[in-house]
Amino acid sequence: MMVTTPRTDLRVALFATCFNDTMWPETPKATVRLLERLGCRVEFPAAQTCCGQMLTNTGYAGEAVPLVRRFVDVFGDYDAVVAPSGSCVGSVRDQHAMVARRAGDEGLASEVEQVAPRVHELSEFLVDVLGVTDVGAWFPHRVTYHPTCHSLRLLRVGDRPLQLLRAVEGIDLVELPGADECCGFGGTFAMKNSDVSVAMGTDKAAHVAETGAEVVVAGDNSCLAHIGGILGRQGAGIRSLHLAEILASTREEPA
Amino acid sequence: MSTLPVQQTSPTFVGMPSFPEAAREALANTQQRDNLRNATHTIRAKRAAVVAEVPEWESLRVAGADAKDEALTHLGDYLEQLEASLTANGATVHWARDADEANAIVVEIARAKGVDEVVKVKSMATQEIELNEALEAAGIAAWETDLAELIVQLFGDRPSHILVPAIHRNRTEIRDVFLREMAKVGRPAPEDLTDEPARLAEAARLHLREKFLRARVAVSGANFAVADTGTLVVVESEGNGRMCLTLPETLISVVGIEKVLPTWDDLAPMLQLLPRSSTGERMNPYTTMWSGVHDGDGPQEVHVVLLDNGRSHVLADTVGRQALRCIRCSACLNVCPVYERTGGHAYGSVYPGPIGAVLNPQLRGTASEVDQSLPYASSLCGACFDACPVRINIPELLVELRGTVAEQGGHRAESAAMKAAAWVLSDPRRLAVAQRGATTAGRLVGDRTVRRVPGLGAWTDARDVPTPPKETFRQWWARERGES
């Protein structure tokens, strides 16, 4: 049974992330639906763009400085910022201060350090801030969960996503072998080292298929695009879905 | 960037292809991939088990990193102290700026002893400077005595792993090379040799024994060099190292300057961190420590060659210098999903895997194709940082080095694309305009699967493309919530 105390006292901002905004709008939509169902007032500050991770991780940290500036300006006043992406939250919490310092902007770095602790990946926000694991979701399918590297090793979300998934009504959650191994996406790595990336992804896809799951779920659409892209090419008939979409799924509005 | 000299790329690795190119070739070698997968997964599980049983592991990691940082922060002082202690103990200390100087020193000592062979303890530093080749050029045979190094030497191959250099070979291949090659360089392998590990080890033991008993000069590296006591330490599994360190009358040790530890007590965390991280053992079978010369016991002439070879260049970089903490345990290789699939040769250096991807471009600079590509040879999954016993933040260093490579302007098209992306992403109106491209494509494609996109072959050769949506989230929000 879903138990929640509505947190209408919090000013919650959705950081949709540029990737989701452009390519996977269903994920931020599901995030809004889910958070509102749990009693949050969600705002989408339209001035937001991107965390700059792709630039930083490709070696262009200098080009990311205006994006760090923008992030702080757009989100600085909110009580909580929620993003359906472990990777983008990892970039804010782990890299933004470094990007600012590398550019010699100590002022910006300290502003980042004010905002960063209030930026949460979706499962962190649900479990740690709202204090819920049963979000009242319904998803009657066989599902396996891939913990993305940045959720696992940068954010240390631990088993929060699994706690949330276990509480979903009707779900048949099966363990993914070699779950903590990277899927091989890695941002521009997927293009610059495409052979190794595909070799890693092919092993991940094989593990997914081994579980007999109908759906592979993760907290990052970028990793899912890679795993799902390989599964799709193989004609495996396995869907990839973001965690937010399963948690938002109900009998009335199934994912 | 520092102006201190970088390491010269050795002839073996000059002209190495970029990592993606070398990796493609390695991926096609299915036998090697099987060998690597089995070996890395076995050692990975062993390490995880013995690390999990130490509740204070994290504080040991911090102690190890602190000891190394203390040494590196005052490196000049500790090296002078090490020299004084070693000299007081009867050792002779030599200083080598680079590989050529170090090799010349070792060759000269061996020549002065009038020998035509030396036995060798497994050592990364001597591989780095290609000492064996230098000795050979001087007419002196260098016999590797570590079992795996012996295997690699018999193959005429290069090591592909720091700790288990023959990780890319399996038992059958090893039996075959023993039967084929041992007789050419010493005692032959028994004709009825099988690929049982015990039989292979016995053949190596017999082959090496005559070399141990005959050799008058040994060459080693050192895992640690303790400044306050003037003690060198070698940590090993087989005891072959100890044979070399105790039997010959002359011992020459080539030691990277970053191997120095301030005090004897600093060995306490290190000797716990190293075996658990590297072989997955609670304790390594053989730890040999020697402090100079002792009358009638062990080598009577002890030389120590302190090697820079690009290390000062690394030290000058305040972010990059943490790579010098490395104790060559190879835990990062064993947990790396990239290394697991490509093996070590693709890294174009004796230092492969994640640590190689950060160390080589720092030691050698980023002028060559392979050194420019190494910082990108990672998905930044972070498994290496978690496994590192001295807390080297390898992903952070990789990103930092990518910045160095990008600043050189190495990839013109990429640089233009990133600058364009930054321009679009720094303004929500520009982003909205750019997003129209995606939604237009989304409306054109409909629900069909996208298999080919011109210019995106690197993605679409093996992966379908996500179908773009007909409406972005931003548009949906404006439409639904009437805000923008």
XYZ file of C-alpha atoms in Angstrom:
739
model
C 0.000 0.000 0.000
C 1.344 3.376 -0.986
C 2.012 5.599 2.008
C 3.133 9.155 1.418
C 3.098 12.461 3.093
C 2.668 15.025 0.342
C 5.682 17.332 0.270
C 3.880 20.399 -1.032
C 6.258 22.465 1.092
C 9.120 21.705 -1.295
C 9.768 23.725 -4.402
C 10.778 20.915 -6.707
C 12.369 21.579 -10.075
C 12.517 18.990 -12.790
C 15.850 18.880 -14.584
C 14.651 16.993 -17.655
C 18.181 16.775 -19.164
C 18.740 17.718 -22.805
C 18.907 14.131 -23.956
C 15.555 13.197 -22.409
C 13.957 16.480 -23.438
C 14.935 15.913 -27.060
C 14.874 12.154 -27.544
C 12.916 10.586 -24.660
C 10.182 13.037 -23.572
C 8.153 10.140 -22.130
C 10.696 9.861 -19.301
C 10.428 13.418 -17.934
C 6.637 13.258 -18.515
C 6.505 10.107 -16.411
C 8.680 11.798 -13.775
C 6.238 14.709 -13.544
C 3.249 12.345 -13.351
C 4.909 10.280 -10.639
C 6.070 13.200 -8.502
C 2.695 14.920 -8.727
C 0.983 11.675 -7.785
C 3.177 11.668 -4.679
C 2.047 15.177 -3.805
C 4.950 17.278 -5.094
C 4.546 20.572 -6.854
C 6.831 20.239 -9.861
C 8.154 23.107 -11.916
C 10.022 22.923 -15.186
C 12.230 26.001 -15.448
C 12.299 26.534 -19.185
C 15.671 28.266 -19.129
C 17.384 24.929 -18.429
C 19.439 23.245 -21.095
C 22.194 20.703 -20.406
C 24.671 19.682 -17.695
C 27.572 19.778 -20.132
C 28.783 16.280 -19.397
C 29.388 15.397 -23.043
C 31.633 18.439 -23.439
C 33.573 17.816 -20.234
C 34.050 14.110 -20.832
C 35.235 14.648 -24.376
C 37.902 17.095 -23.226
C 36.092 20.395 -23.667
C 35.529 21.352 -20.051
C 36.141 24.997 -20.931
C 33.142 24.965 -23.262
C 30.998 23.584 -20.432
C 31.562 26.583 -18.129
C 28.563 28.600 -19.437
C 26.376 25.511 -18.938
C 27.530 25.175 -15.338
C 26.801 28.888 -14.857
C 23.348 28.420 -16.367
C 22.609 25.391 -14.216
C 23.404 27.293 -11.029
C 21.357 30.322 -12.146
C 18.339 28.248 -13.202
C 18.207 25.813 -10.302
C 19.905 27.702 -7.477
C 16.671 28.759 -5.727
C 14.884 25.423 -5.595
C 14.642 23.210 -2.525
C 15.203 20.143 -4.636
C 16.161 19.424 -8.212
C 15.181 16.025 -9.608
C 16.535 14.460 -12.768
C 15.684 11.118 -14.326
C 19.338 10.458 -15.135
C 22.100 9.110 -12.907
C 24.689 10.262 -15.373
C 23.599 13.898 -15.590
C 23.204 14.157 -11.814
C 26.654 12.593 -11.508
C 28.003 15.273 -13.807
C 26.484 18.048 -11.668
C 27.601 16.619 -8.354
C 30.981 15.223 -9.410
C 32.185 17.505 -12.214
C 30.612 20.953 -12.096
C 32.861 22.259 -9.336
C 35.903 20.831 -11.123
C 34.852 22.488 -14.401
C 34.496 25.830 -12.623
C 37.843 25.490 -10.821
C 39.644 24.392 -13.967
C 38.426 27.657 -15.523
C 39.723 29.562 -12.486
C 36.211 30.574 -11.371
C 36.273 29.898 -7.630
C 33.062 31.907 -7.159
C 31.145 29.656 -9.516
C 32.663 26.580 -7.875
C 31.338 27.626 -4.493
C 27.898 28.345 -5.972
C 27.971 24.843 -7.448
C 28.782 23.436 -4.041
C 25.681 25.165 -2.663
C 23.363 23.702 -5.303
C 24.863 20.260 -5.947
C 23.721 18.542 -2.721
C 20.115 19.488 -3.584
C 20.312 17.808 -6.985
C 18.921 14.276 -6.859
C 18.637 11.374 -9.187
C 15.018 10.162 -9.235
C 15.441 7.090 -7.015
C 17.449 9.093 -4.470
C 14.757 11.743 -4.322
C 11.978 9.200 -3.848
C 13.705 7.116 -1.196
C 15.790 9.725 0.651
C 13.799 12.949 0.363
C 10.204 11.721 0.057
C 10.883 8.596 2.095
C 8.823 6.278 -0.126
C 9.580 2.956 -1.729
C 6.035 1.972 -2.700
C 5.011 4.629 -5.180
C 1.722 2.961 -6.082
C 2.860 1.661 -9.450
C 1.452 -1.264 -11.423
C 3.522 -3.029 -14.059
C 2.658 -6.696 -14.629
C 5.756 -7.744 -16.583
C 8.990 -9.670 -16.195
C 11.665 -7.014 -15.674
C 15.431 -6.960 -15.140
C 17.298 -3.932 -13.812
C 20.645 -2.662 -15.101
C 22.332 -0.330 -12.590
C 24.116 2.257 -14.718
C 27.725 2.985 -13.777
C 27.228 6.597 -12.780
C 24.228 5.712 -10.590
C 26.208 2.925 -9.026
C 29.716 4.319 -8.647
C 29.384 8.125 -8.823
C 26.083 8.618 -6.986
C 26.107 5.403 -4.931
C 22.350 4.955 -5.329
C 22.856 1.394 -4.125
C 19.685 -0.682 -4.126
C 17.271 2.280 -4.064
C 15.977 1.575 -7.574
C 15.493 -2.081 -6.649
C 13.628 -1.134 -3.469
C 11.288 0.927 -5.632
C 10.882 -1.776 -8.263
C 10.231 -4.540 -5.721
C 7.259 -2.551 -4.438
C 5.667 -2.290 -7.897
C 2.440 -4.278 -8.050
C 2.444 -7.211 -10.443
C 6.128 -6.947 -11.356
C 8.262 -10.061 -11.822
C 11.715 -8.670 -11.044
C 14.595 -10.936 -12.063
C 18.266 -10.438 -11.245
C 20.593 -9.441 -14.078
C 23.828 -11.490 -14.154
C 26.943 -9.296 -14.140
C 24.689 -6.359 -13.332
C 27.451 -4.042 -12.118
C 29.461 -4.356 -15.342
C 29.372 -1.392 -17.681
C 27.112 -1.733 -20.734
C 29.707 0.009 -22.894
C 27.834 3.189 -23.759
C 30.147 5.709 -22.112
C 29.034 8.822 -24.034
C 31.348 9.559 -26.949
C 33.105 6.274 -26.115
C 30.228 4.574 -27.957
C 31.381 6.307 -31.141
C 35.139 6.762 -30.625
C 35.636 3.169 -29.525
C 32.586 1.677 -31.167
C 34.047 -1.828 -31.517
C 34.805 -2.186 -27.817
C 31.539 -0.447 -26.945
C 29.540 -2.914 -29.037
C 31.493 -5.878 -27.629
C 30.578 -4.755 -24.109
C 26.977 -4.046 -25.076
C 26.602 -7.413 -26.770
C 27.617 -9.180 -23.550
C 25.199 -7.006 -21.572
C 22.395 -7.742 -24.048
C 23.124 -11.474 -23.748
C 22.812 -11.263 -19.965
C 19.522 -9.391 -20.339
C 18.212 -12.024 -22.733
C 19.345 -14.827 -20.373
C 16.965 -13.574 -17.687
C 13.944 -14.097 -19.920
C 12.821 -10.559 -19.125
C 10.345 -8.724 -21.348
C 11.725 -5.380 -20.235
C 15.168 -4.070 -19.278
C 14.979 -1.067 -16.996
C 17.624 1.487 -15.984
C 17.912 5.007 -14.662
C 19.633 6.358 -17.787
C 18.154 6.483 -21.263
C 21.584 6.856 -22.835
C 22.666 3.417 -21.592
C 19.256 2.041 -22.528
C 19.579 3.414 -26.069
C 22.808 1.441 -26.408
C 21.547 -1.794 -24.821
C 18.163 -1.439 -26.522
C 19.821 -0.609 -29.842
C 21.736 -3.880 -29.731
C 18.721 -5.892 -28.554
C 16.674 -4.274 -31.314
C 19.218 -5.136 -33.998
C 19.216 -8.714 -32.715
C 15.416 -8.802 -32.917
C 15.359 -9.916 -29.290
C 11.872 -8.542 -28.682
C 12.900 -7.024 -25.344
C 11.760 -3.493 -24.533
C 13.972 -1.011 -22.757
C 12.229 1.376 -20.384
C 13.363 4.071 -18.009
C 12.770 3.508 -14.295
C 10.536 6.603 -14.168
C 8.144 5.095 -16.704
C 7.687 1.880 -14.735
C 7.233 3.781 -11.484
C 4.683 6.094 -13.141
C 2.808 3.176 -14.675
C -0.666 2.481 -13.266
C -3.696 0.412 -14.282
C -5.252 3.576 -15.666
C -2.136 4.725 -17.493
C 0.079 1.682 -18.090
C 3.560 2.057 -19.565
C 52.035 21.858 -18.902
C 55.379 21.077 -17.428
C 58.586 21.604 -19.378
C 60.307 18.644 -17.730
C 61.388 15.967 -20.186
C 58.940 13.228 -21.091
C 59.823 9.603 -21.605
C 60.975 8.668 -25.088
C 58.694 6.107 -26.672
C 60.718 2.936 -27.030
C 61.348 1.489 -30.506
C 58.951 -1.365 -29.692
C 56.009 0.990 -29.434
C 56.899 3.713 -31.948
C 54.223 3.940 -34.631
C 51.684 1.968 -32.582
C 48.194 2.443 -34.024
C 45.619 4.356 -32.007
C 43.775 2.403 -29.345
C 40.511 1.893 -31.295
C 42.441 0.457 -34.226
C 44.539 -1.913 -32.103
C 41.448 -2.852 -30.108
C 39.566 -3.873 -33.241
C 42.298 -6.368 -34.074
C 42.374 -7.692 -30.498
C 38.596 -8.121 -30.416
C 38.781 -10.380 -33.448
C 41.042 -12.809 -31.563
C 38.400 -15.021 -29.980
C 40.876 -17.364 -28.278
C 42.519 -14.408 -26.557
C 39.138 -13.002 -25.546
C 38.202 -16.311 -23.940
C 41.512 -16.483 -22.082
C 41.146 -12.907 -20.883
C 37.553 -13.280 -19.795
C 38.283 -16.392 -17.761
C 41.410 -14.969 -16.179
C 40.048 -11.526 -15.326
C 36.794 -12.874 -13.922
C 38.600 -15.438 -11.761
C 41.002 -12.926 -10.273
C 38.243 -10.319 -9.951
C 36.184 -12.669 -7.792
C 39.215 -13.618 -5.675
C 40.067 -9.990 -5.062
C 36.490 -9.071 -4.177
C 36.340 -11.892 -1.621
C 39.585 -11.025 0.192
C 38.877 -7.300 0.153
C 35.382 -7.825 1.559
C 36.777 -9.635 4.587
C 38.797 -6.582 5.717
C 36.432 -4.200 7.514
C 39.045 -1.437 7.625
C 39.815 -1.670 3.890
C 38.820 1.924 3.243
C 41.105 3.273 5.955
C 43.943 1.110 4.625
C 43.387 2.674 1.195
C 43.565 6.126 2.728
C 46.727 5.224 4.666
C 48.329 3.870 1.498
C 47.414 6.964 -0.507
C 48.640 9.243 2.305
C 52.018 7.491 2.551
C 52.507 7.798 -1.191
C 51.380 11.426 -1.244
C 53.764 12.289 1.578
C 56.617 10.712 -0.377
C 55.630 12.430 -3.629
C 55.109 15.840 -2.045
C 58.665 15.808 -0.660
C 60.152 13.482 -3.209
C 63.544 15.167 -3.454
C 64.080 14.989 0.311
C 63.072 11.356 0.605
C 65.202 10.325 -2.362
C 68.249 11.957 -0.788
C 67.456 10.216 2.481
C 67.078 6.926 0.614
C 70.431 7.435 -1.082
C 72.131 8.213 2.241
C 70.576 5.161 3.960
C 71.424 2.821 1.104
C 74.975 4.115 0.905
C 75.409 3.724 4.653
C 74.226 0.118 4.241
C 76.945 -0.557 1.673
C 74.893 -0.219 -1.521
C 75.961 1.899 -4.499
C 73.311 4.355 -5.713
C 73.121 5.504 -9.342
C 70.807 8.156 -10.771
C 69.284 7.761 -14.231
C 67.371 10.539 -15.972
C 66.016 8.265 -18.674
C 66.000 4.764 -20.120
C 69.300 5.168 -21.979
C 71.141 6.271 -18.863
C 69.665 3.477 -16.772
C 70.442 0.831 -19.368
C 74.010 2.113 -19.770
C 74.570 1.872 -16.009
C 73.333 -1.724 -15.844
C 75.302 -2.786 -18.935
C 78.452 -1.233 -17.549
C 78.159 -3.030 -14.206
C 77.479 -6.366 -15.926
C 80.460 -5.838 -18.238
C 82.694 -4.964 -15.323
C 81.711 -8.304 -13.808
C 82.643 -10.004 -17.058
C 79.368 -11.911 -17.396
C 77.459 -12.850 -20.531
C 74.153 -13.479 -18.760
C 72.007 -12.127 -15.927
C 68.966 -13.607 -14.199
C 66.016 -11.298 -13.788
C 63.315 -10.787 -11.208
C 59.991 -9.705 -12.698
C 60.208 -5.937 -12.948
C 58.036 -3.348 -14.681
C 60.743 -0.666 -14.559
C 63.208 -2.805 -16.529
C 60.506 -3.592 -19.079
C 59.714 0.093 -19.360
C 63.336 0.915 -20.214
C 63.701 -2.246 -22.364
C 66.725 -3.359 -20.445
C 66.682 -6.878 -21.897
C 67.116 -5.491 -25.393
C 69.935 -3.203 -24.228
C 71.708 -6.121 -22.528
C 71.260 -8.297 -25.567
C 72.764 -5.569 -27.756
C 75.774 -5.659 -25.427
C 76.051 -9.429 -25.825
C 74.555 -10.223 -22.438
C 71.594 -12.620 -22.182
C 68.830 -11.608 -19.753
C 66.879 -14.593 -18.449
C 63.411 -13.829 -17.125
C 62.754 -16.096 -14.163
C 59.180 -15.213 -13.252
C 57.162 -18.071 -14.743
C 54.847 -15.885 -16.778
C 57.669 -13.618 -17.920
C 59.581 -16.727 -18.970
C 56.579 -17.819 -21.016
C 56.339 -14.404 -22.674
C 60.083 -14.455 -23.368
C 59.942 -17.931 -24.902
C 57.117 -16.790 -27.176
C 59.175 -13.757 -28.224
C 56.015 -11.950 -27.218
C 55.222 -8.850 -25.172
C 53.514 -8.907 -21.780
C 49.829 -8.006 -21.865
C 49.225 -7.586 -18.142
C 51.245 -6.108 -15.278
C 50.881 -9.003 -12.881
C 50.083 -11.926 -15.171
C 51.950 -10.996 -18.336
C 50.945 -14.200 -20.154
C 47.251 -13.746 -19.371
C 46.514 -13.852 -23.098
C 47.940 -17.388 -23.396
C 46.346 -20.645 -22.283
C 47.856 -23.888 -20.985
C 48.042 -25.652 -24.316
C 49.841 -22.762 -25.933
C 52.292 -22.736 -23.013
C 53.049 -26.468 -23.263
C 53.714 -26.062 -26.951
C 56.123 -23.175 -26.484
C 57.981 -25.004 -23.692
C 58.477 -28.018 -25.942
C 59.535 -25.845 -28.850
C 61.723 -23.179 -27.240
C 63.222 -24.265 -23.906
C 65.901 -26.438 -25.493
C 67.207 -23.474 -27.472
C 68.065 -21.490 -24.325
C 68.881 -24.136 -21.718
C 67.525 -27.316 -20.248
C 64.824 -28.731 -22.545
C 61.279 -29.474 -21.409
C 60.487 -33.182 -20.821
C 59.311 -34.784 -24.058
C 56.135 -36.141 -22.425
C 55.110 -32.714 -21.080
C 51.353 -32.241 -20.708
C 49.371 -29.039 -20.138
C 48.730 -29.828 -16.467
C 49.761 -26.775 -14.405
C 51.923 -28.878 -12.062
C 53.823 -30.428 -14.977
C 54.322 -27.037 -16.608
C 55.592 -25.551 -13.345
C 57.984 -28.482 -12.876
C 59.403 -28.041 -16.373
C 59.971 -24.337 -15.689
C 61.534 -25.108 -12.296
C 64.080 -27.498 -13.801
C 64.813 -25.141 -16.656
C 65.369 -22.156 -14.356
C 67.281 -23.963 -11.611
C 70.464 -24.290 -13.645
C 70.322 -20.577 -14.429
C 69.894 -19.610 -10.770
C 72.887 -21.725 -9.775
C 75.101 -20.435 -12.581
C 74.308 -16.710 -12.751
C 76.693 -14.262 -11.072
C 74.615 -11.137 -11.635
C 70.920 -10.590 -10.981
C 68.713 -7.677 -12.021
C 65.543 -6.709 -10.204
C 63.167 -3.859 -9.654
C 61.552 -3.124 -6.314
C 57.988 -2.775 -5.113
C 59.005 -0.358 -2.387
C 62.134 1.550 -1.376
C 62.086 2.622 2.261
C 63.891 5.917 2.799
C 64.581 5.828 6.531
C 66.061 2.326 6.630
C 67.494 2.073 3.119
C 65.545 -1.115 2.439
C 64.325 -2.436 -0.881
C 61.318 -4.752 -0.986
C 60.238 -7.290 -3.594
C 56.857 -8.956 -3.258
C 56.253 -12.141 -5.253
C 54.466 -15.466 -5.393
C 56.922 -17.994 -6.751
C 60.193 -17.676 -4.866
C 62.053 -17.381 -8.151
C 62.605 -13.730 -7.333
C 64.192 -14.671 -4.031
C 66.532 -17.068 -5.851
C 67.767 -14.120 -7.905
C 67.908 -11.787 -4.920
C 69.979 -14.127 -2.739
C 72.162 -16.428 -4.906
C 74.180 -14.252 -7.354
C 77.040 -12.227 -5.919
C 75.979 -8.981 -7.606
C 72.479 -7.515 -7.482
C 71.374 -4.529 -9.560
C 67.937 -3.039 -8.833
C 66.290 -0.540 -11.158
C 63.803 1.452 -9.114
C 61.444 4.185 -10.286
C 61.797 7.252 -8.093
C 58.090 7.065 -7.173
C 58.694 3.762 -5.360
C 60.109 5.521 -2.310
C 58.212 5.302 0.983
C 59.150 7.625 3.839
C 59.314 5.105 6.667
C 59.443 1.421 7.485
C 56.012 1.732 9.096
C 54.524 2.743 5.756
C 55.036 -0.838 4.630
C 52.268 -1.930 7.004
C 49.342 -0.708 4.893
C 51.159 -1.435 1.633
C 51.861 -5.088 2.377
C 48.169 -5.562 3.168
C 46.881 -3.607 0.176
C 49.135 -5.079 -2.488
C 48.547 -8.860 -2.310
C 44.801 -8.594 -1.771
C 44.506 -6.193 -4.706
C 46.816 -7.948 -7.090
C 46.674 -11.721 -6.721
C 43.621 -11.807 -4.483
C 45.683 -13.394 -1.702
C 45.646 -12.392 1.951
C 49.416 -12.448 1.932
C 51.871 -13.049 -0.832
C 54.071 -16.144 -0.400
C 57.452 -14.354 -0.652
C 58.420 -10.922 0.598
C 62.146 -10.247 0.269
C 63.695 -7.213 1.911
C 67.333 -6.243 1.744
C 69.189 -3.331 3.189
C 72.518 -3.085 1.401
C 75.303 -5.643 1.845
C 75.700 -8.182 4.651
C 78.966 -10.060 5.041
C 78.696 -13.627 3.824
C 74.935 -13.407 3.358
C 73.345 -12.685 -0.001
C 74.789 -10.458 -2.710
C 78.095 -8.873 -1.819
C 77.719 -6.056 -4.312
C 74.411 -4.188 -4.328
C 73.579 -1.476 -6.873
C 70.446 0.633 -6.954
C 69.566 2.618 -10.094
C 67.030 5.349 -9.328
C 65.054 6.010 -12.481
C 63.188 9.161 -13.510
C 62.223 8.544 -17.173
C 59.306 10.988 -17.273
C 58.239 10.696 -13.649
C 59.267 14.260 -12.771
C 57.076 15.393 -15.639
C 54.115 13.576 -14.093
C 54.951 14.943 -10.655
C 54.810 18.516 -11.930
C 51.098 18.117 -12.735
C 49.122 18.730 -9.568
C 46.141 16.654 -10.716
C 48.073 14.029 -12.641
C 50.655 13.239 -9.974
C 48.274 10.910 -8.119
C 49.054 8.366 -10.860
C 52.525 8.061 -9.302
C 50.931 6.464 -6.245
C 50.437 3.337 -8.362
C 51.875 0.196 -6.760
C 51.412 -1.872 -9.959
C 48.888 -4.240 -8.403
C 46.803 -4.412 -11.618
C 43.444 -4.510 -9.838
C 42.276 -1.823 -12.260
C 43.110 -4.033 -15.236
C 41.228 -6.979 -13.811
C 38.010 -5.034 -13.217
C 38.150 -3.025 -16.443
C 35.505 -3.999 -19.009
C 37.615 -2.482 -21.788
C 40.843 -4.270 -20.828
C 38.907 -7.510 -20.414
C 37.960 -7.383 -24.081
C 41.053 -5.896 -25.714
C 43.899 -7.254 -23.600
C 47.032 -5.296 -22.889
C 48.808 -4.975 -26.218
C 46.330 -2.429 -27.589
C 47.601 0.106 -25.033
C 50.986 0.337 -26.755
C 53.047 0.193 -23.580
C 54.200 -2.124 -20.826
C 51.584 -0.341 -18.696
C 48.181 -1.418 -20.037
C 44.636 -1.041 -18.760
C 43.179 1.951 -16.952
C 46.422 2.877 -15.184
C 48.250 2.669 -18.510
C 45.623 4.879 -20.120
C 46.513 7.645 -17.662
C 50.179 6.911 -16.970
C 51.494 6.569 -20.539
C 50.177 9.910 -21.841
C 51.669 11.541 -18.754
C 55.051 9.791 -18.855
C 55.421 10.033 -22.634
C 53.375 13.144 -23.404
C 50.536 13.263 -25.907
C 52.405 13.673 -29.175
C 51.817 10.188 -30.609
C 48.604 8.789 -31.990
C 48.377 6.039 -29.385
C 49.043 8.382 -26.446
C 46.376 10.787 -27.735
C 43.872 7.952 -27.967
C 44.536 6.358 -24.570
C 42.597 8.853 -22.421
C 39.530 7.942 -24.511
C 40.021 4.182 -24.091
C 37.485 4.092 -21.270
C 33.746 4.273 -20.819
C 34.422 6.104 -17.513
C 32.533 3.364 -15.689
C 34.544 3.973 -12.522
C 35.281 0.342 -11.639
C 39.036 1.122 -11.641
C 38.771 3.884 -9.051
C 36.743 1.627 -6.761
C 39.341 -1.135 -7.043
C 42.471 0.996 -6.711
C 44.169 0.292 -3.351
C 45.792 3.739 -3.292
C 42.706 5.639 -4.434
C 43.927 6.912 -7.791
C 40.906 8.626 -9.316
C 41.524 7.236 -12.783
C 38.252 8.510 -14.338
C 39.077 12.034 -13.145
C 42.556 11.760 -14.654
C 41.178 10.414 -17.923
C 38.867 13.415 -18.240
C 41.716 15.763 -17.351
C 43.939 14.179 -20.010
C 41.154 14.367 -22.584
C 41.267 18.099 -21.912
C 45.006 18.093 -22.595
C 44.512 16.227 -25.868
C 41.610 18.474 -26.954
C 43.602 21.625 -26.146
C 46.298 20.425 -28.535
C 43.600 20.657 -31.190
C 44.129 17.068 -32.242
C 40.635 16.449 -33.606
C 39.542 19.412 -35.685
C 36.084 18.154 -36.706
C 35.320 17.067 -33.152
C 36.459 20.370 -31.743
C 34.166 22.232 -34.160
C 31.252 19.929 -33.301
C 31.770 20.379 -29.556
C 31.983 24.152 -29.896
C 28.780 24.140 -31.946
C 27.073 21.935 -29.361
C 28.203 24.271 -26.589
C 26.769 27.239 -28.496
C 23.400 25.495 -28.963
C 23.239 24.204 -25.400
C 24.112 27.497 -23.768
C 20.764 29.001 -24.780
C 17.325 27.349 -24.453
C 16.009 29.138 -27.578
C 18.853 27.781 -29.674
C 18.268 24.356 -28.153
C 14.562 24.532 -29.046
C 15.450 25.374 -32.652
C 17.919 22.492 -32.833
C 15.335 20.146 -31.336
C 13.055 20.829 -34.293
C 15.464 18.715 -36.344
C 14.779 15.760 -34.065
C 11.016 16.171 -33.992
C 10.873 16.652 -37.769
C 12.794 13.393 -38.115
C 10.442 11.832 -35.573
C 7.392 12.779 -37.605
C 9.001 11.475 -40.802
C 10.103 8.189 -39.284
C 6.896 7.476 -37.406
C 7.034 4.143 -35.625
C 9.583 2.530 -37.930
C 12.909 1.247 -36.648
C 15.917 3.289 -37.717
C 18.759 1.046 -38.838
C 21.004 3.347 -40.854
C 21.786 7.020 -40.493
C 24.337 8.569 -42.862
C 27.467 9.564 -40.946
C 26.527 7.530 -37.892
C 28.008 4.222 -39.042
C 30.001 3.907 -35.820
C 26.640 3.633 -34.052
C 24.379 2.008 -36.617
C 26.708 -0.807 -37.726
C 25.554 -2.831 -34.737
C 22.842 -0.803 -33.019
C 19.407 0.477 -33.964
C 18.844 4.164 -33.460
C 16.274 5.384 -30.963
C 13.243 6.734 -32.837
C 13.038 10.499 -32.320
C 9.793 11.763 -30.774
C 7.246 13.924 -32.570
C 7.238 16.422 -29.716
C 9.958 17.323 -27.229
C 9.307 17.430 -23.515
C 9.739 21.190 -23.599
C 6.985 21.510 -26.231
C 4.701 19.152 -24.300
C 5.161 21.133 -21.103
C 4.399 24.436 -22.850
C 1.317 22.931 -24.469
C 0.028 21.148 -21.349
C 0.974 23.640 -18.677
C 0.822 26.809 -20.704
C 4.212 27.902 -19.504
C 7.436 28.329 -21.322
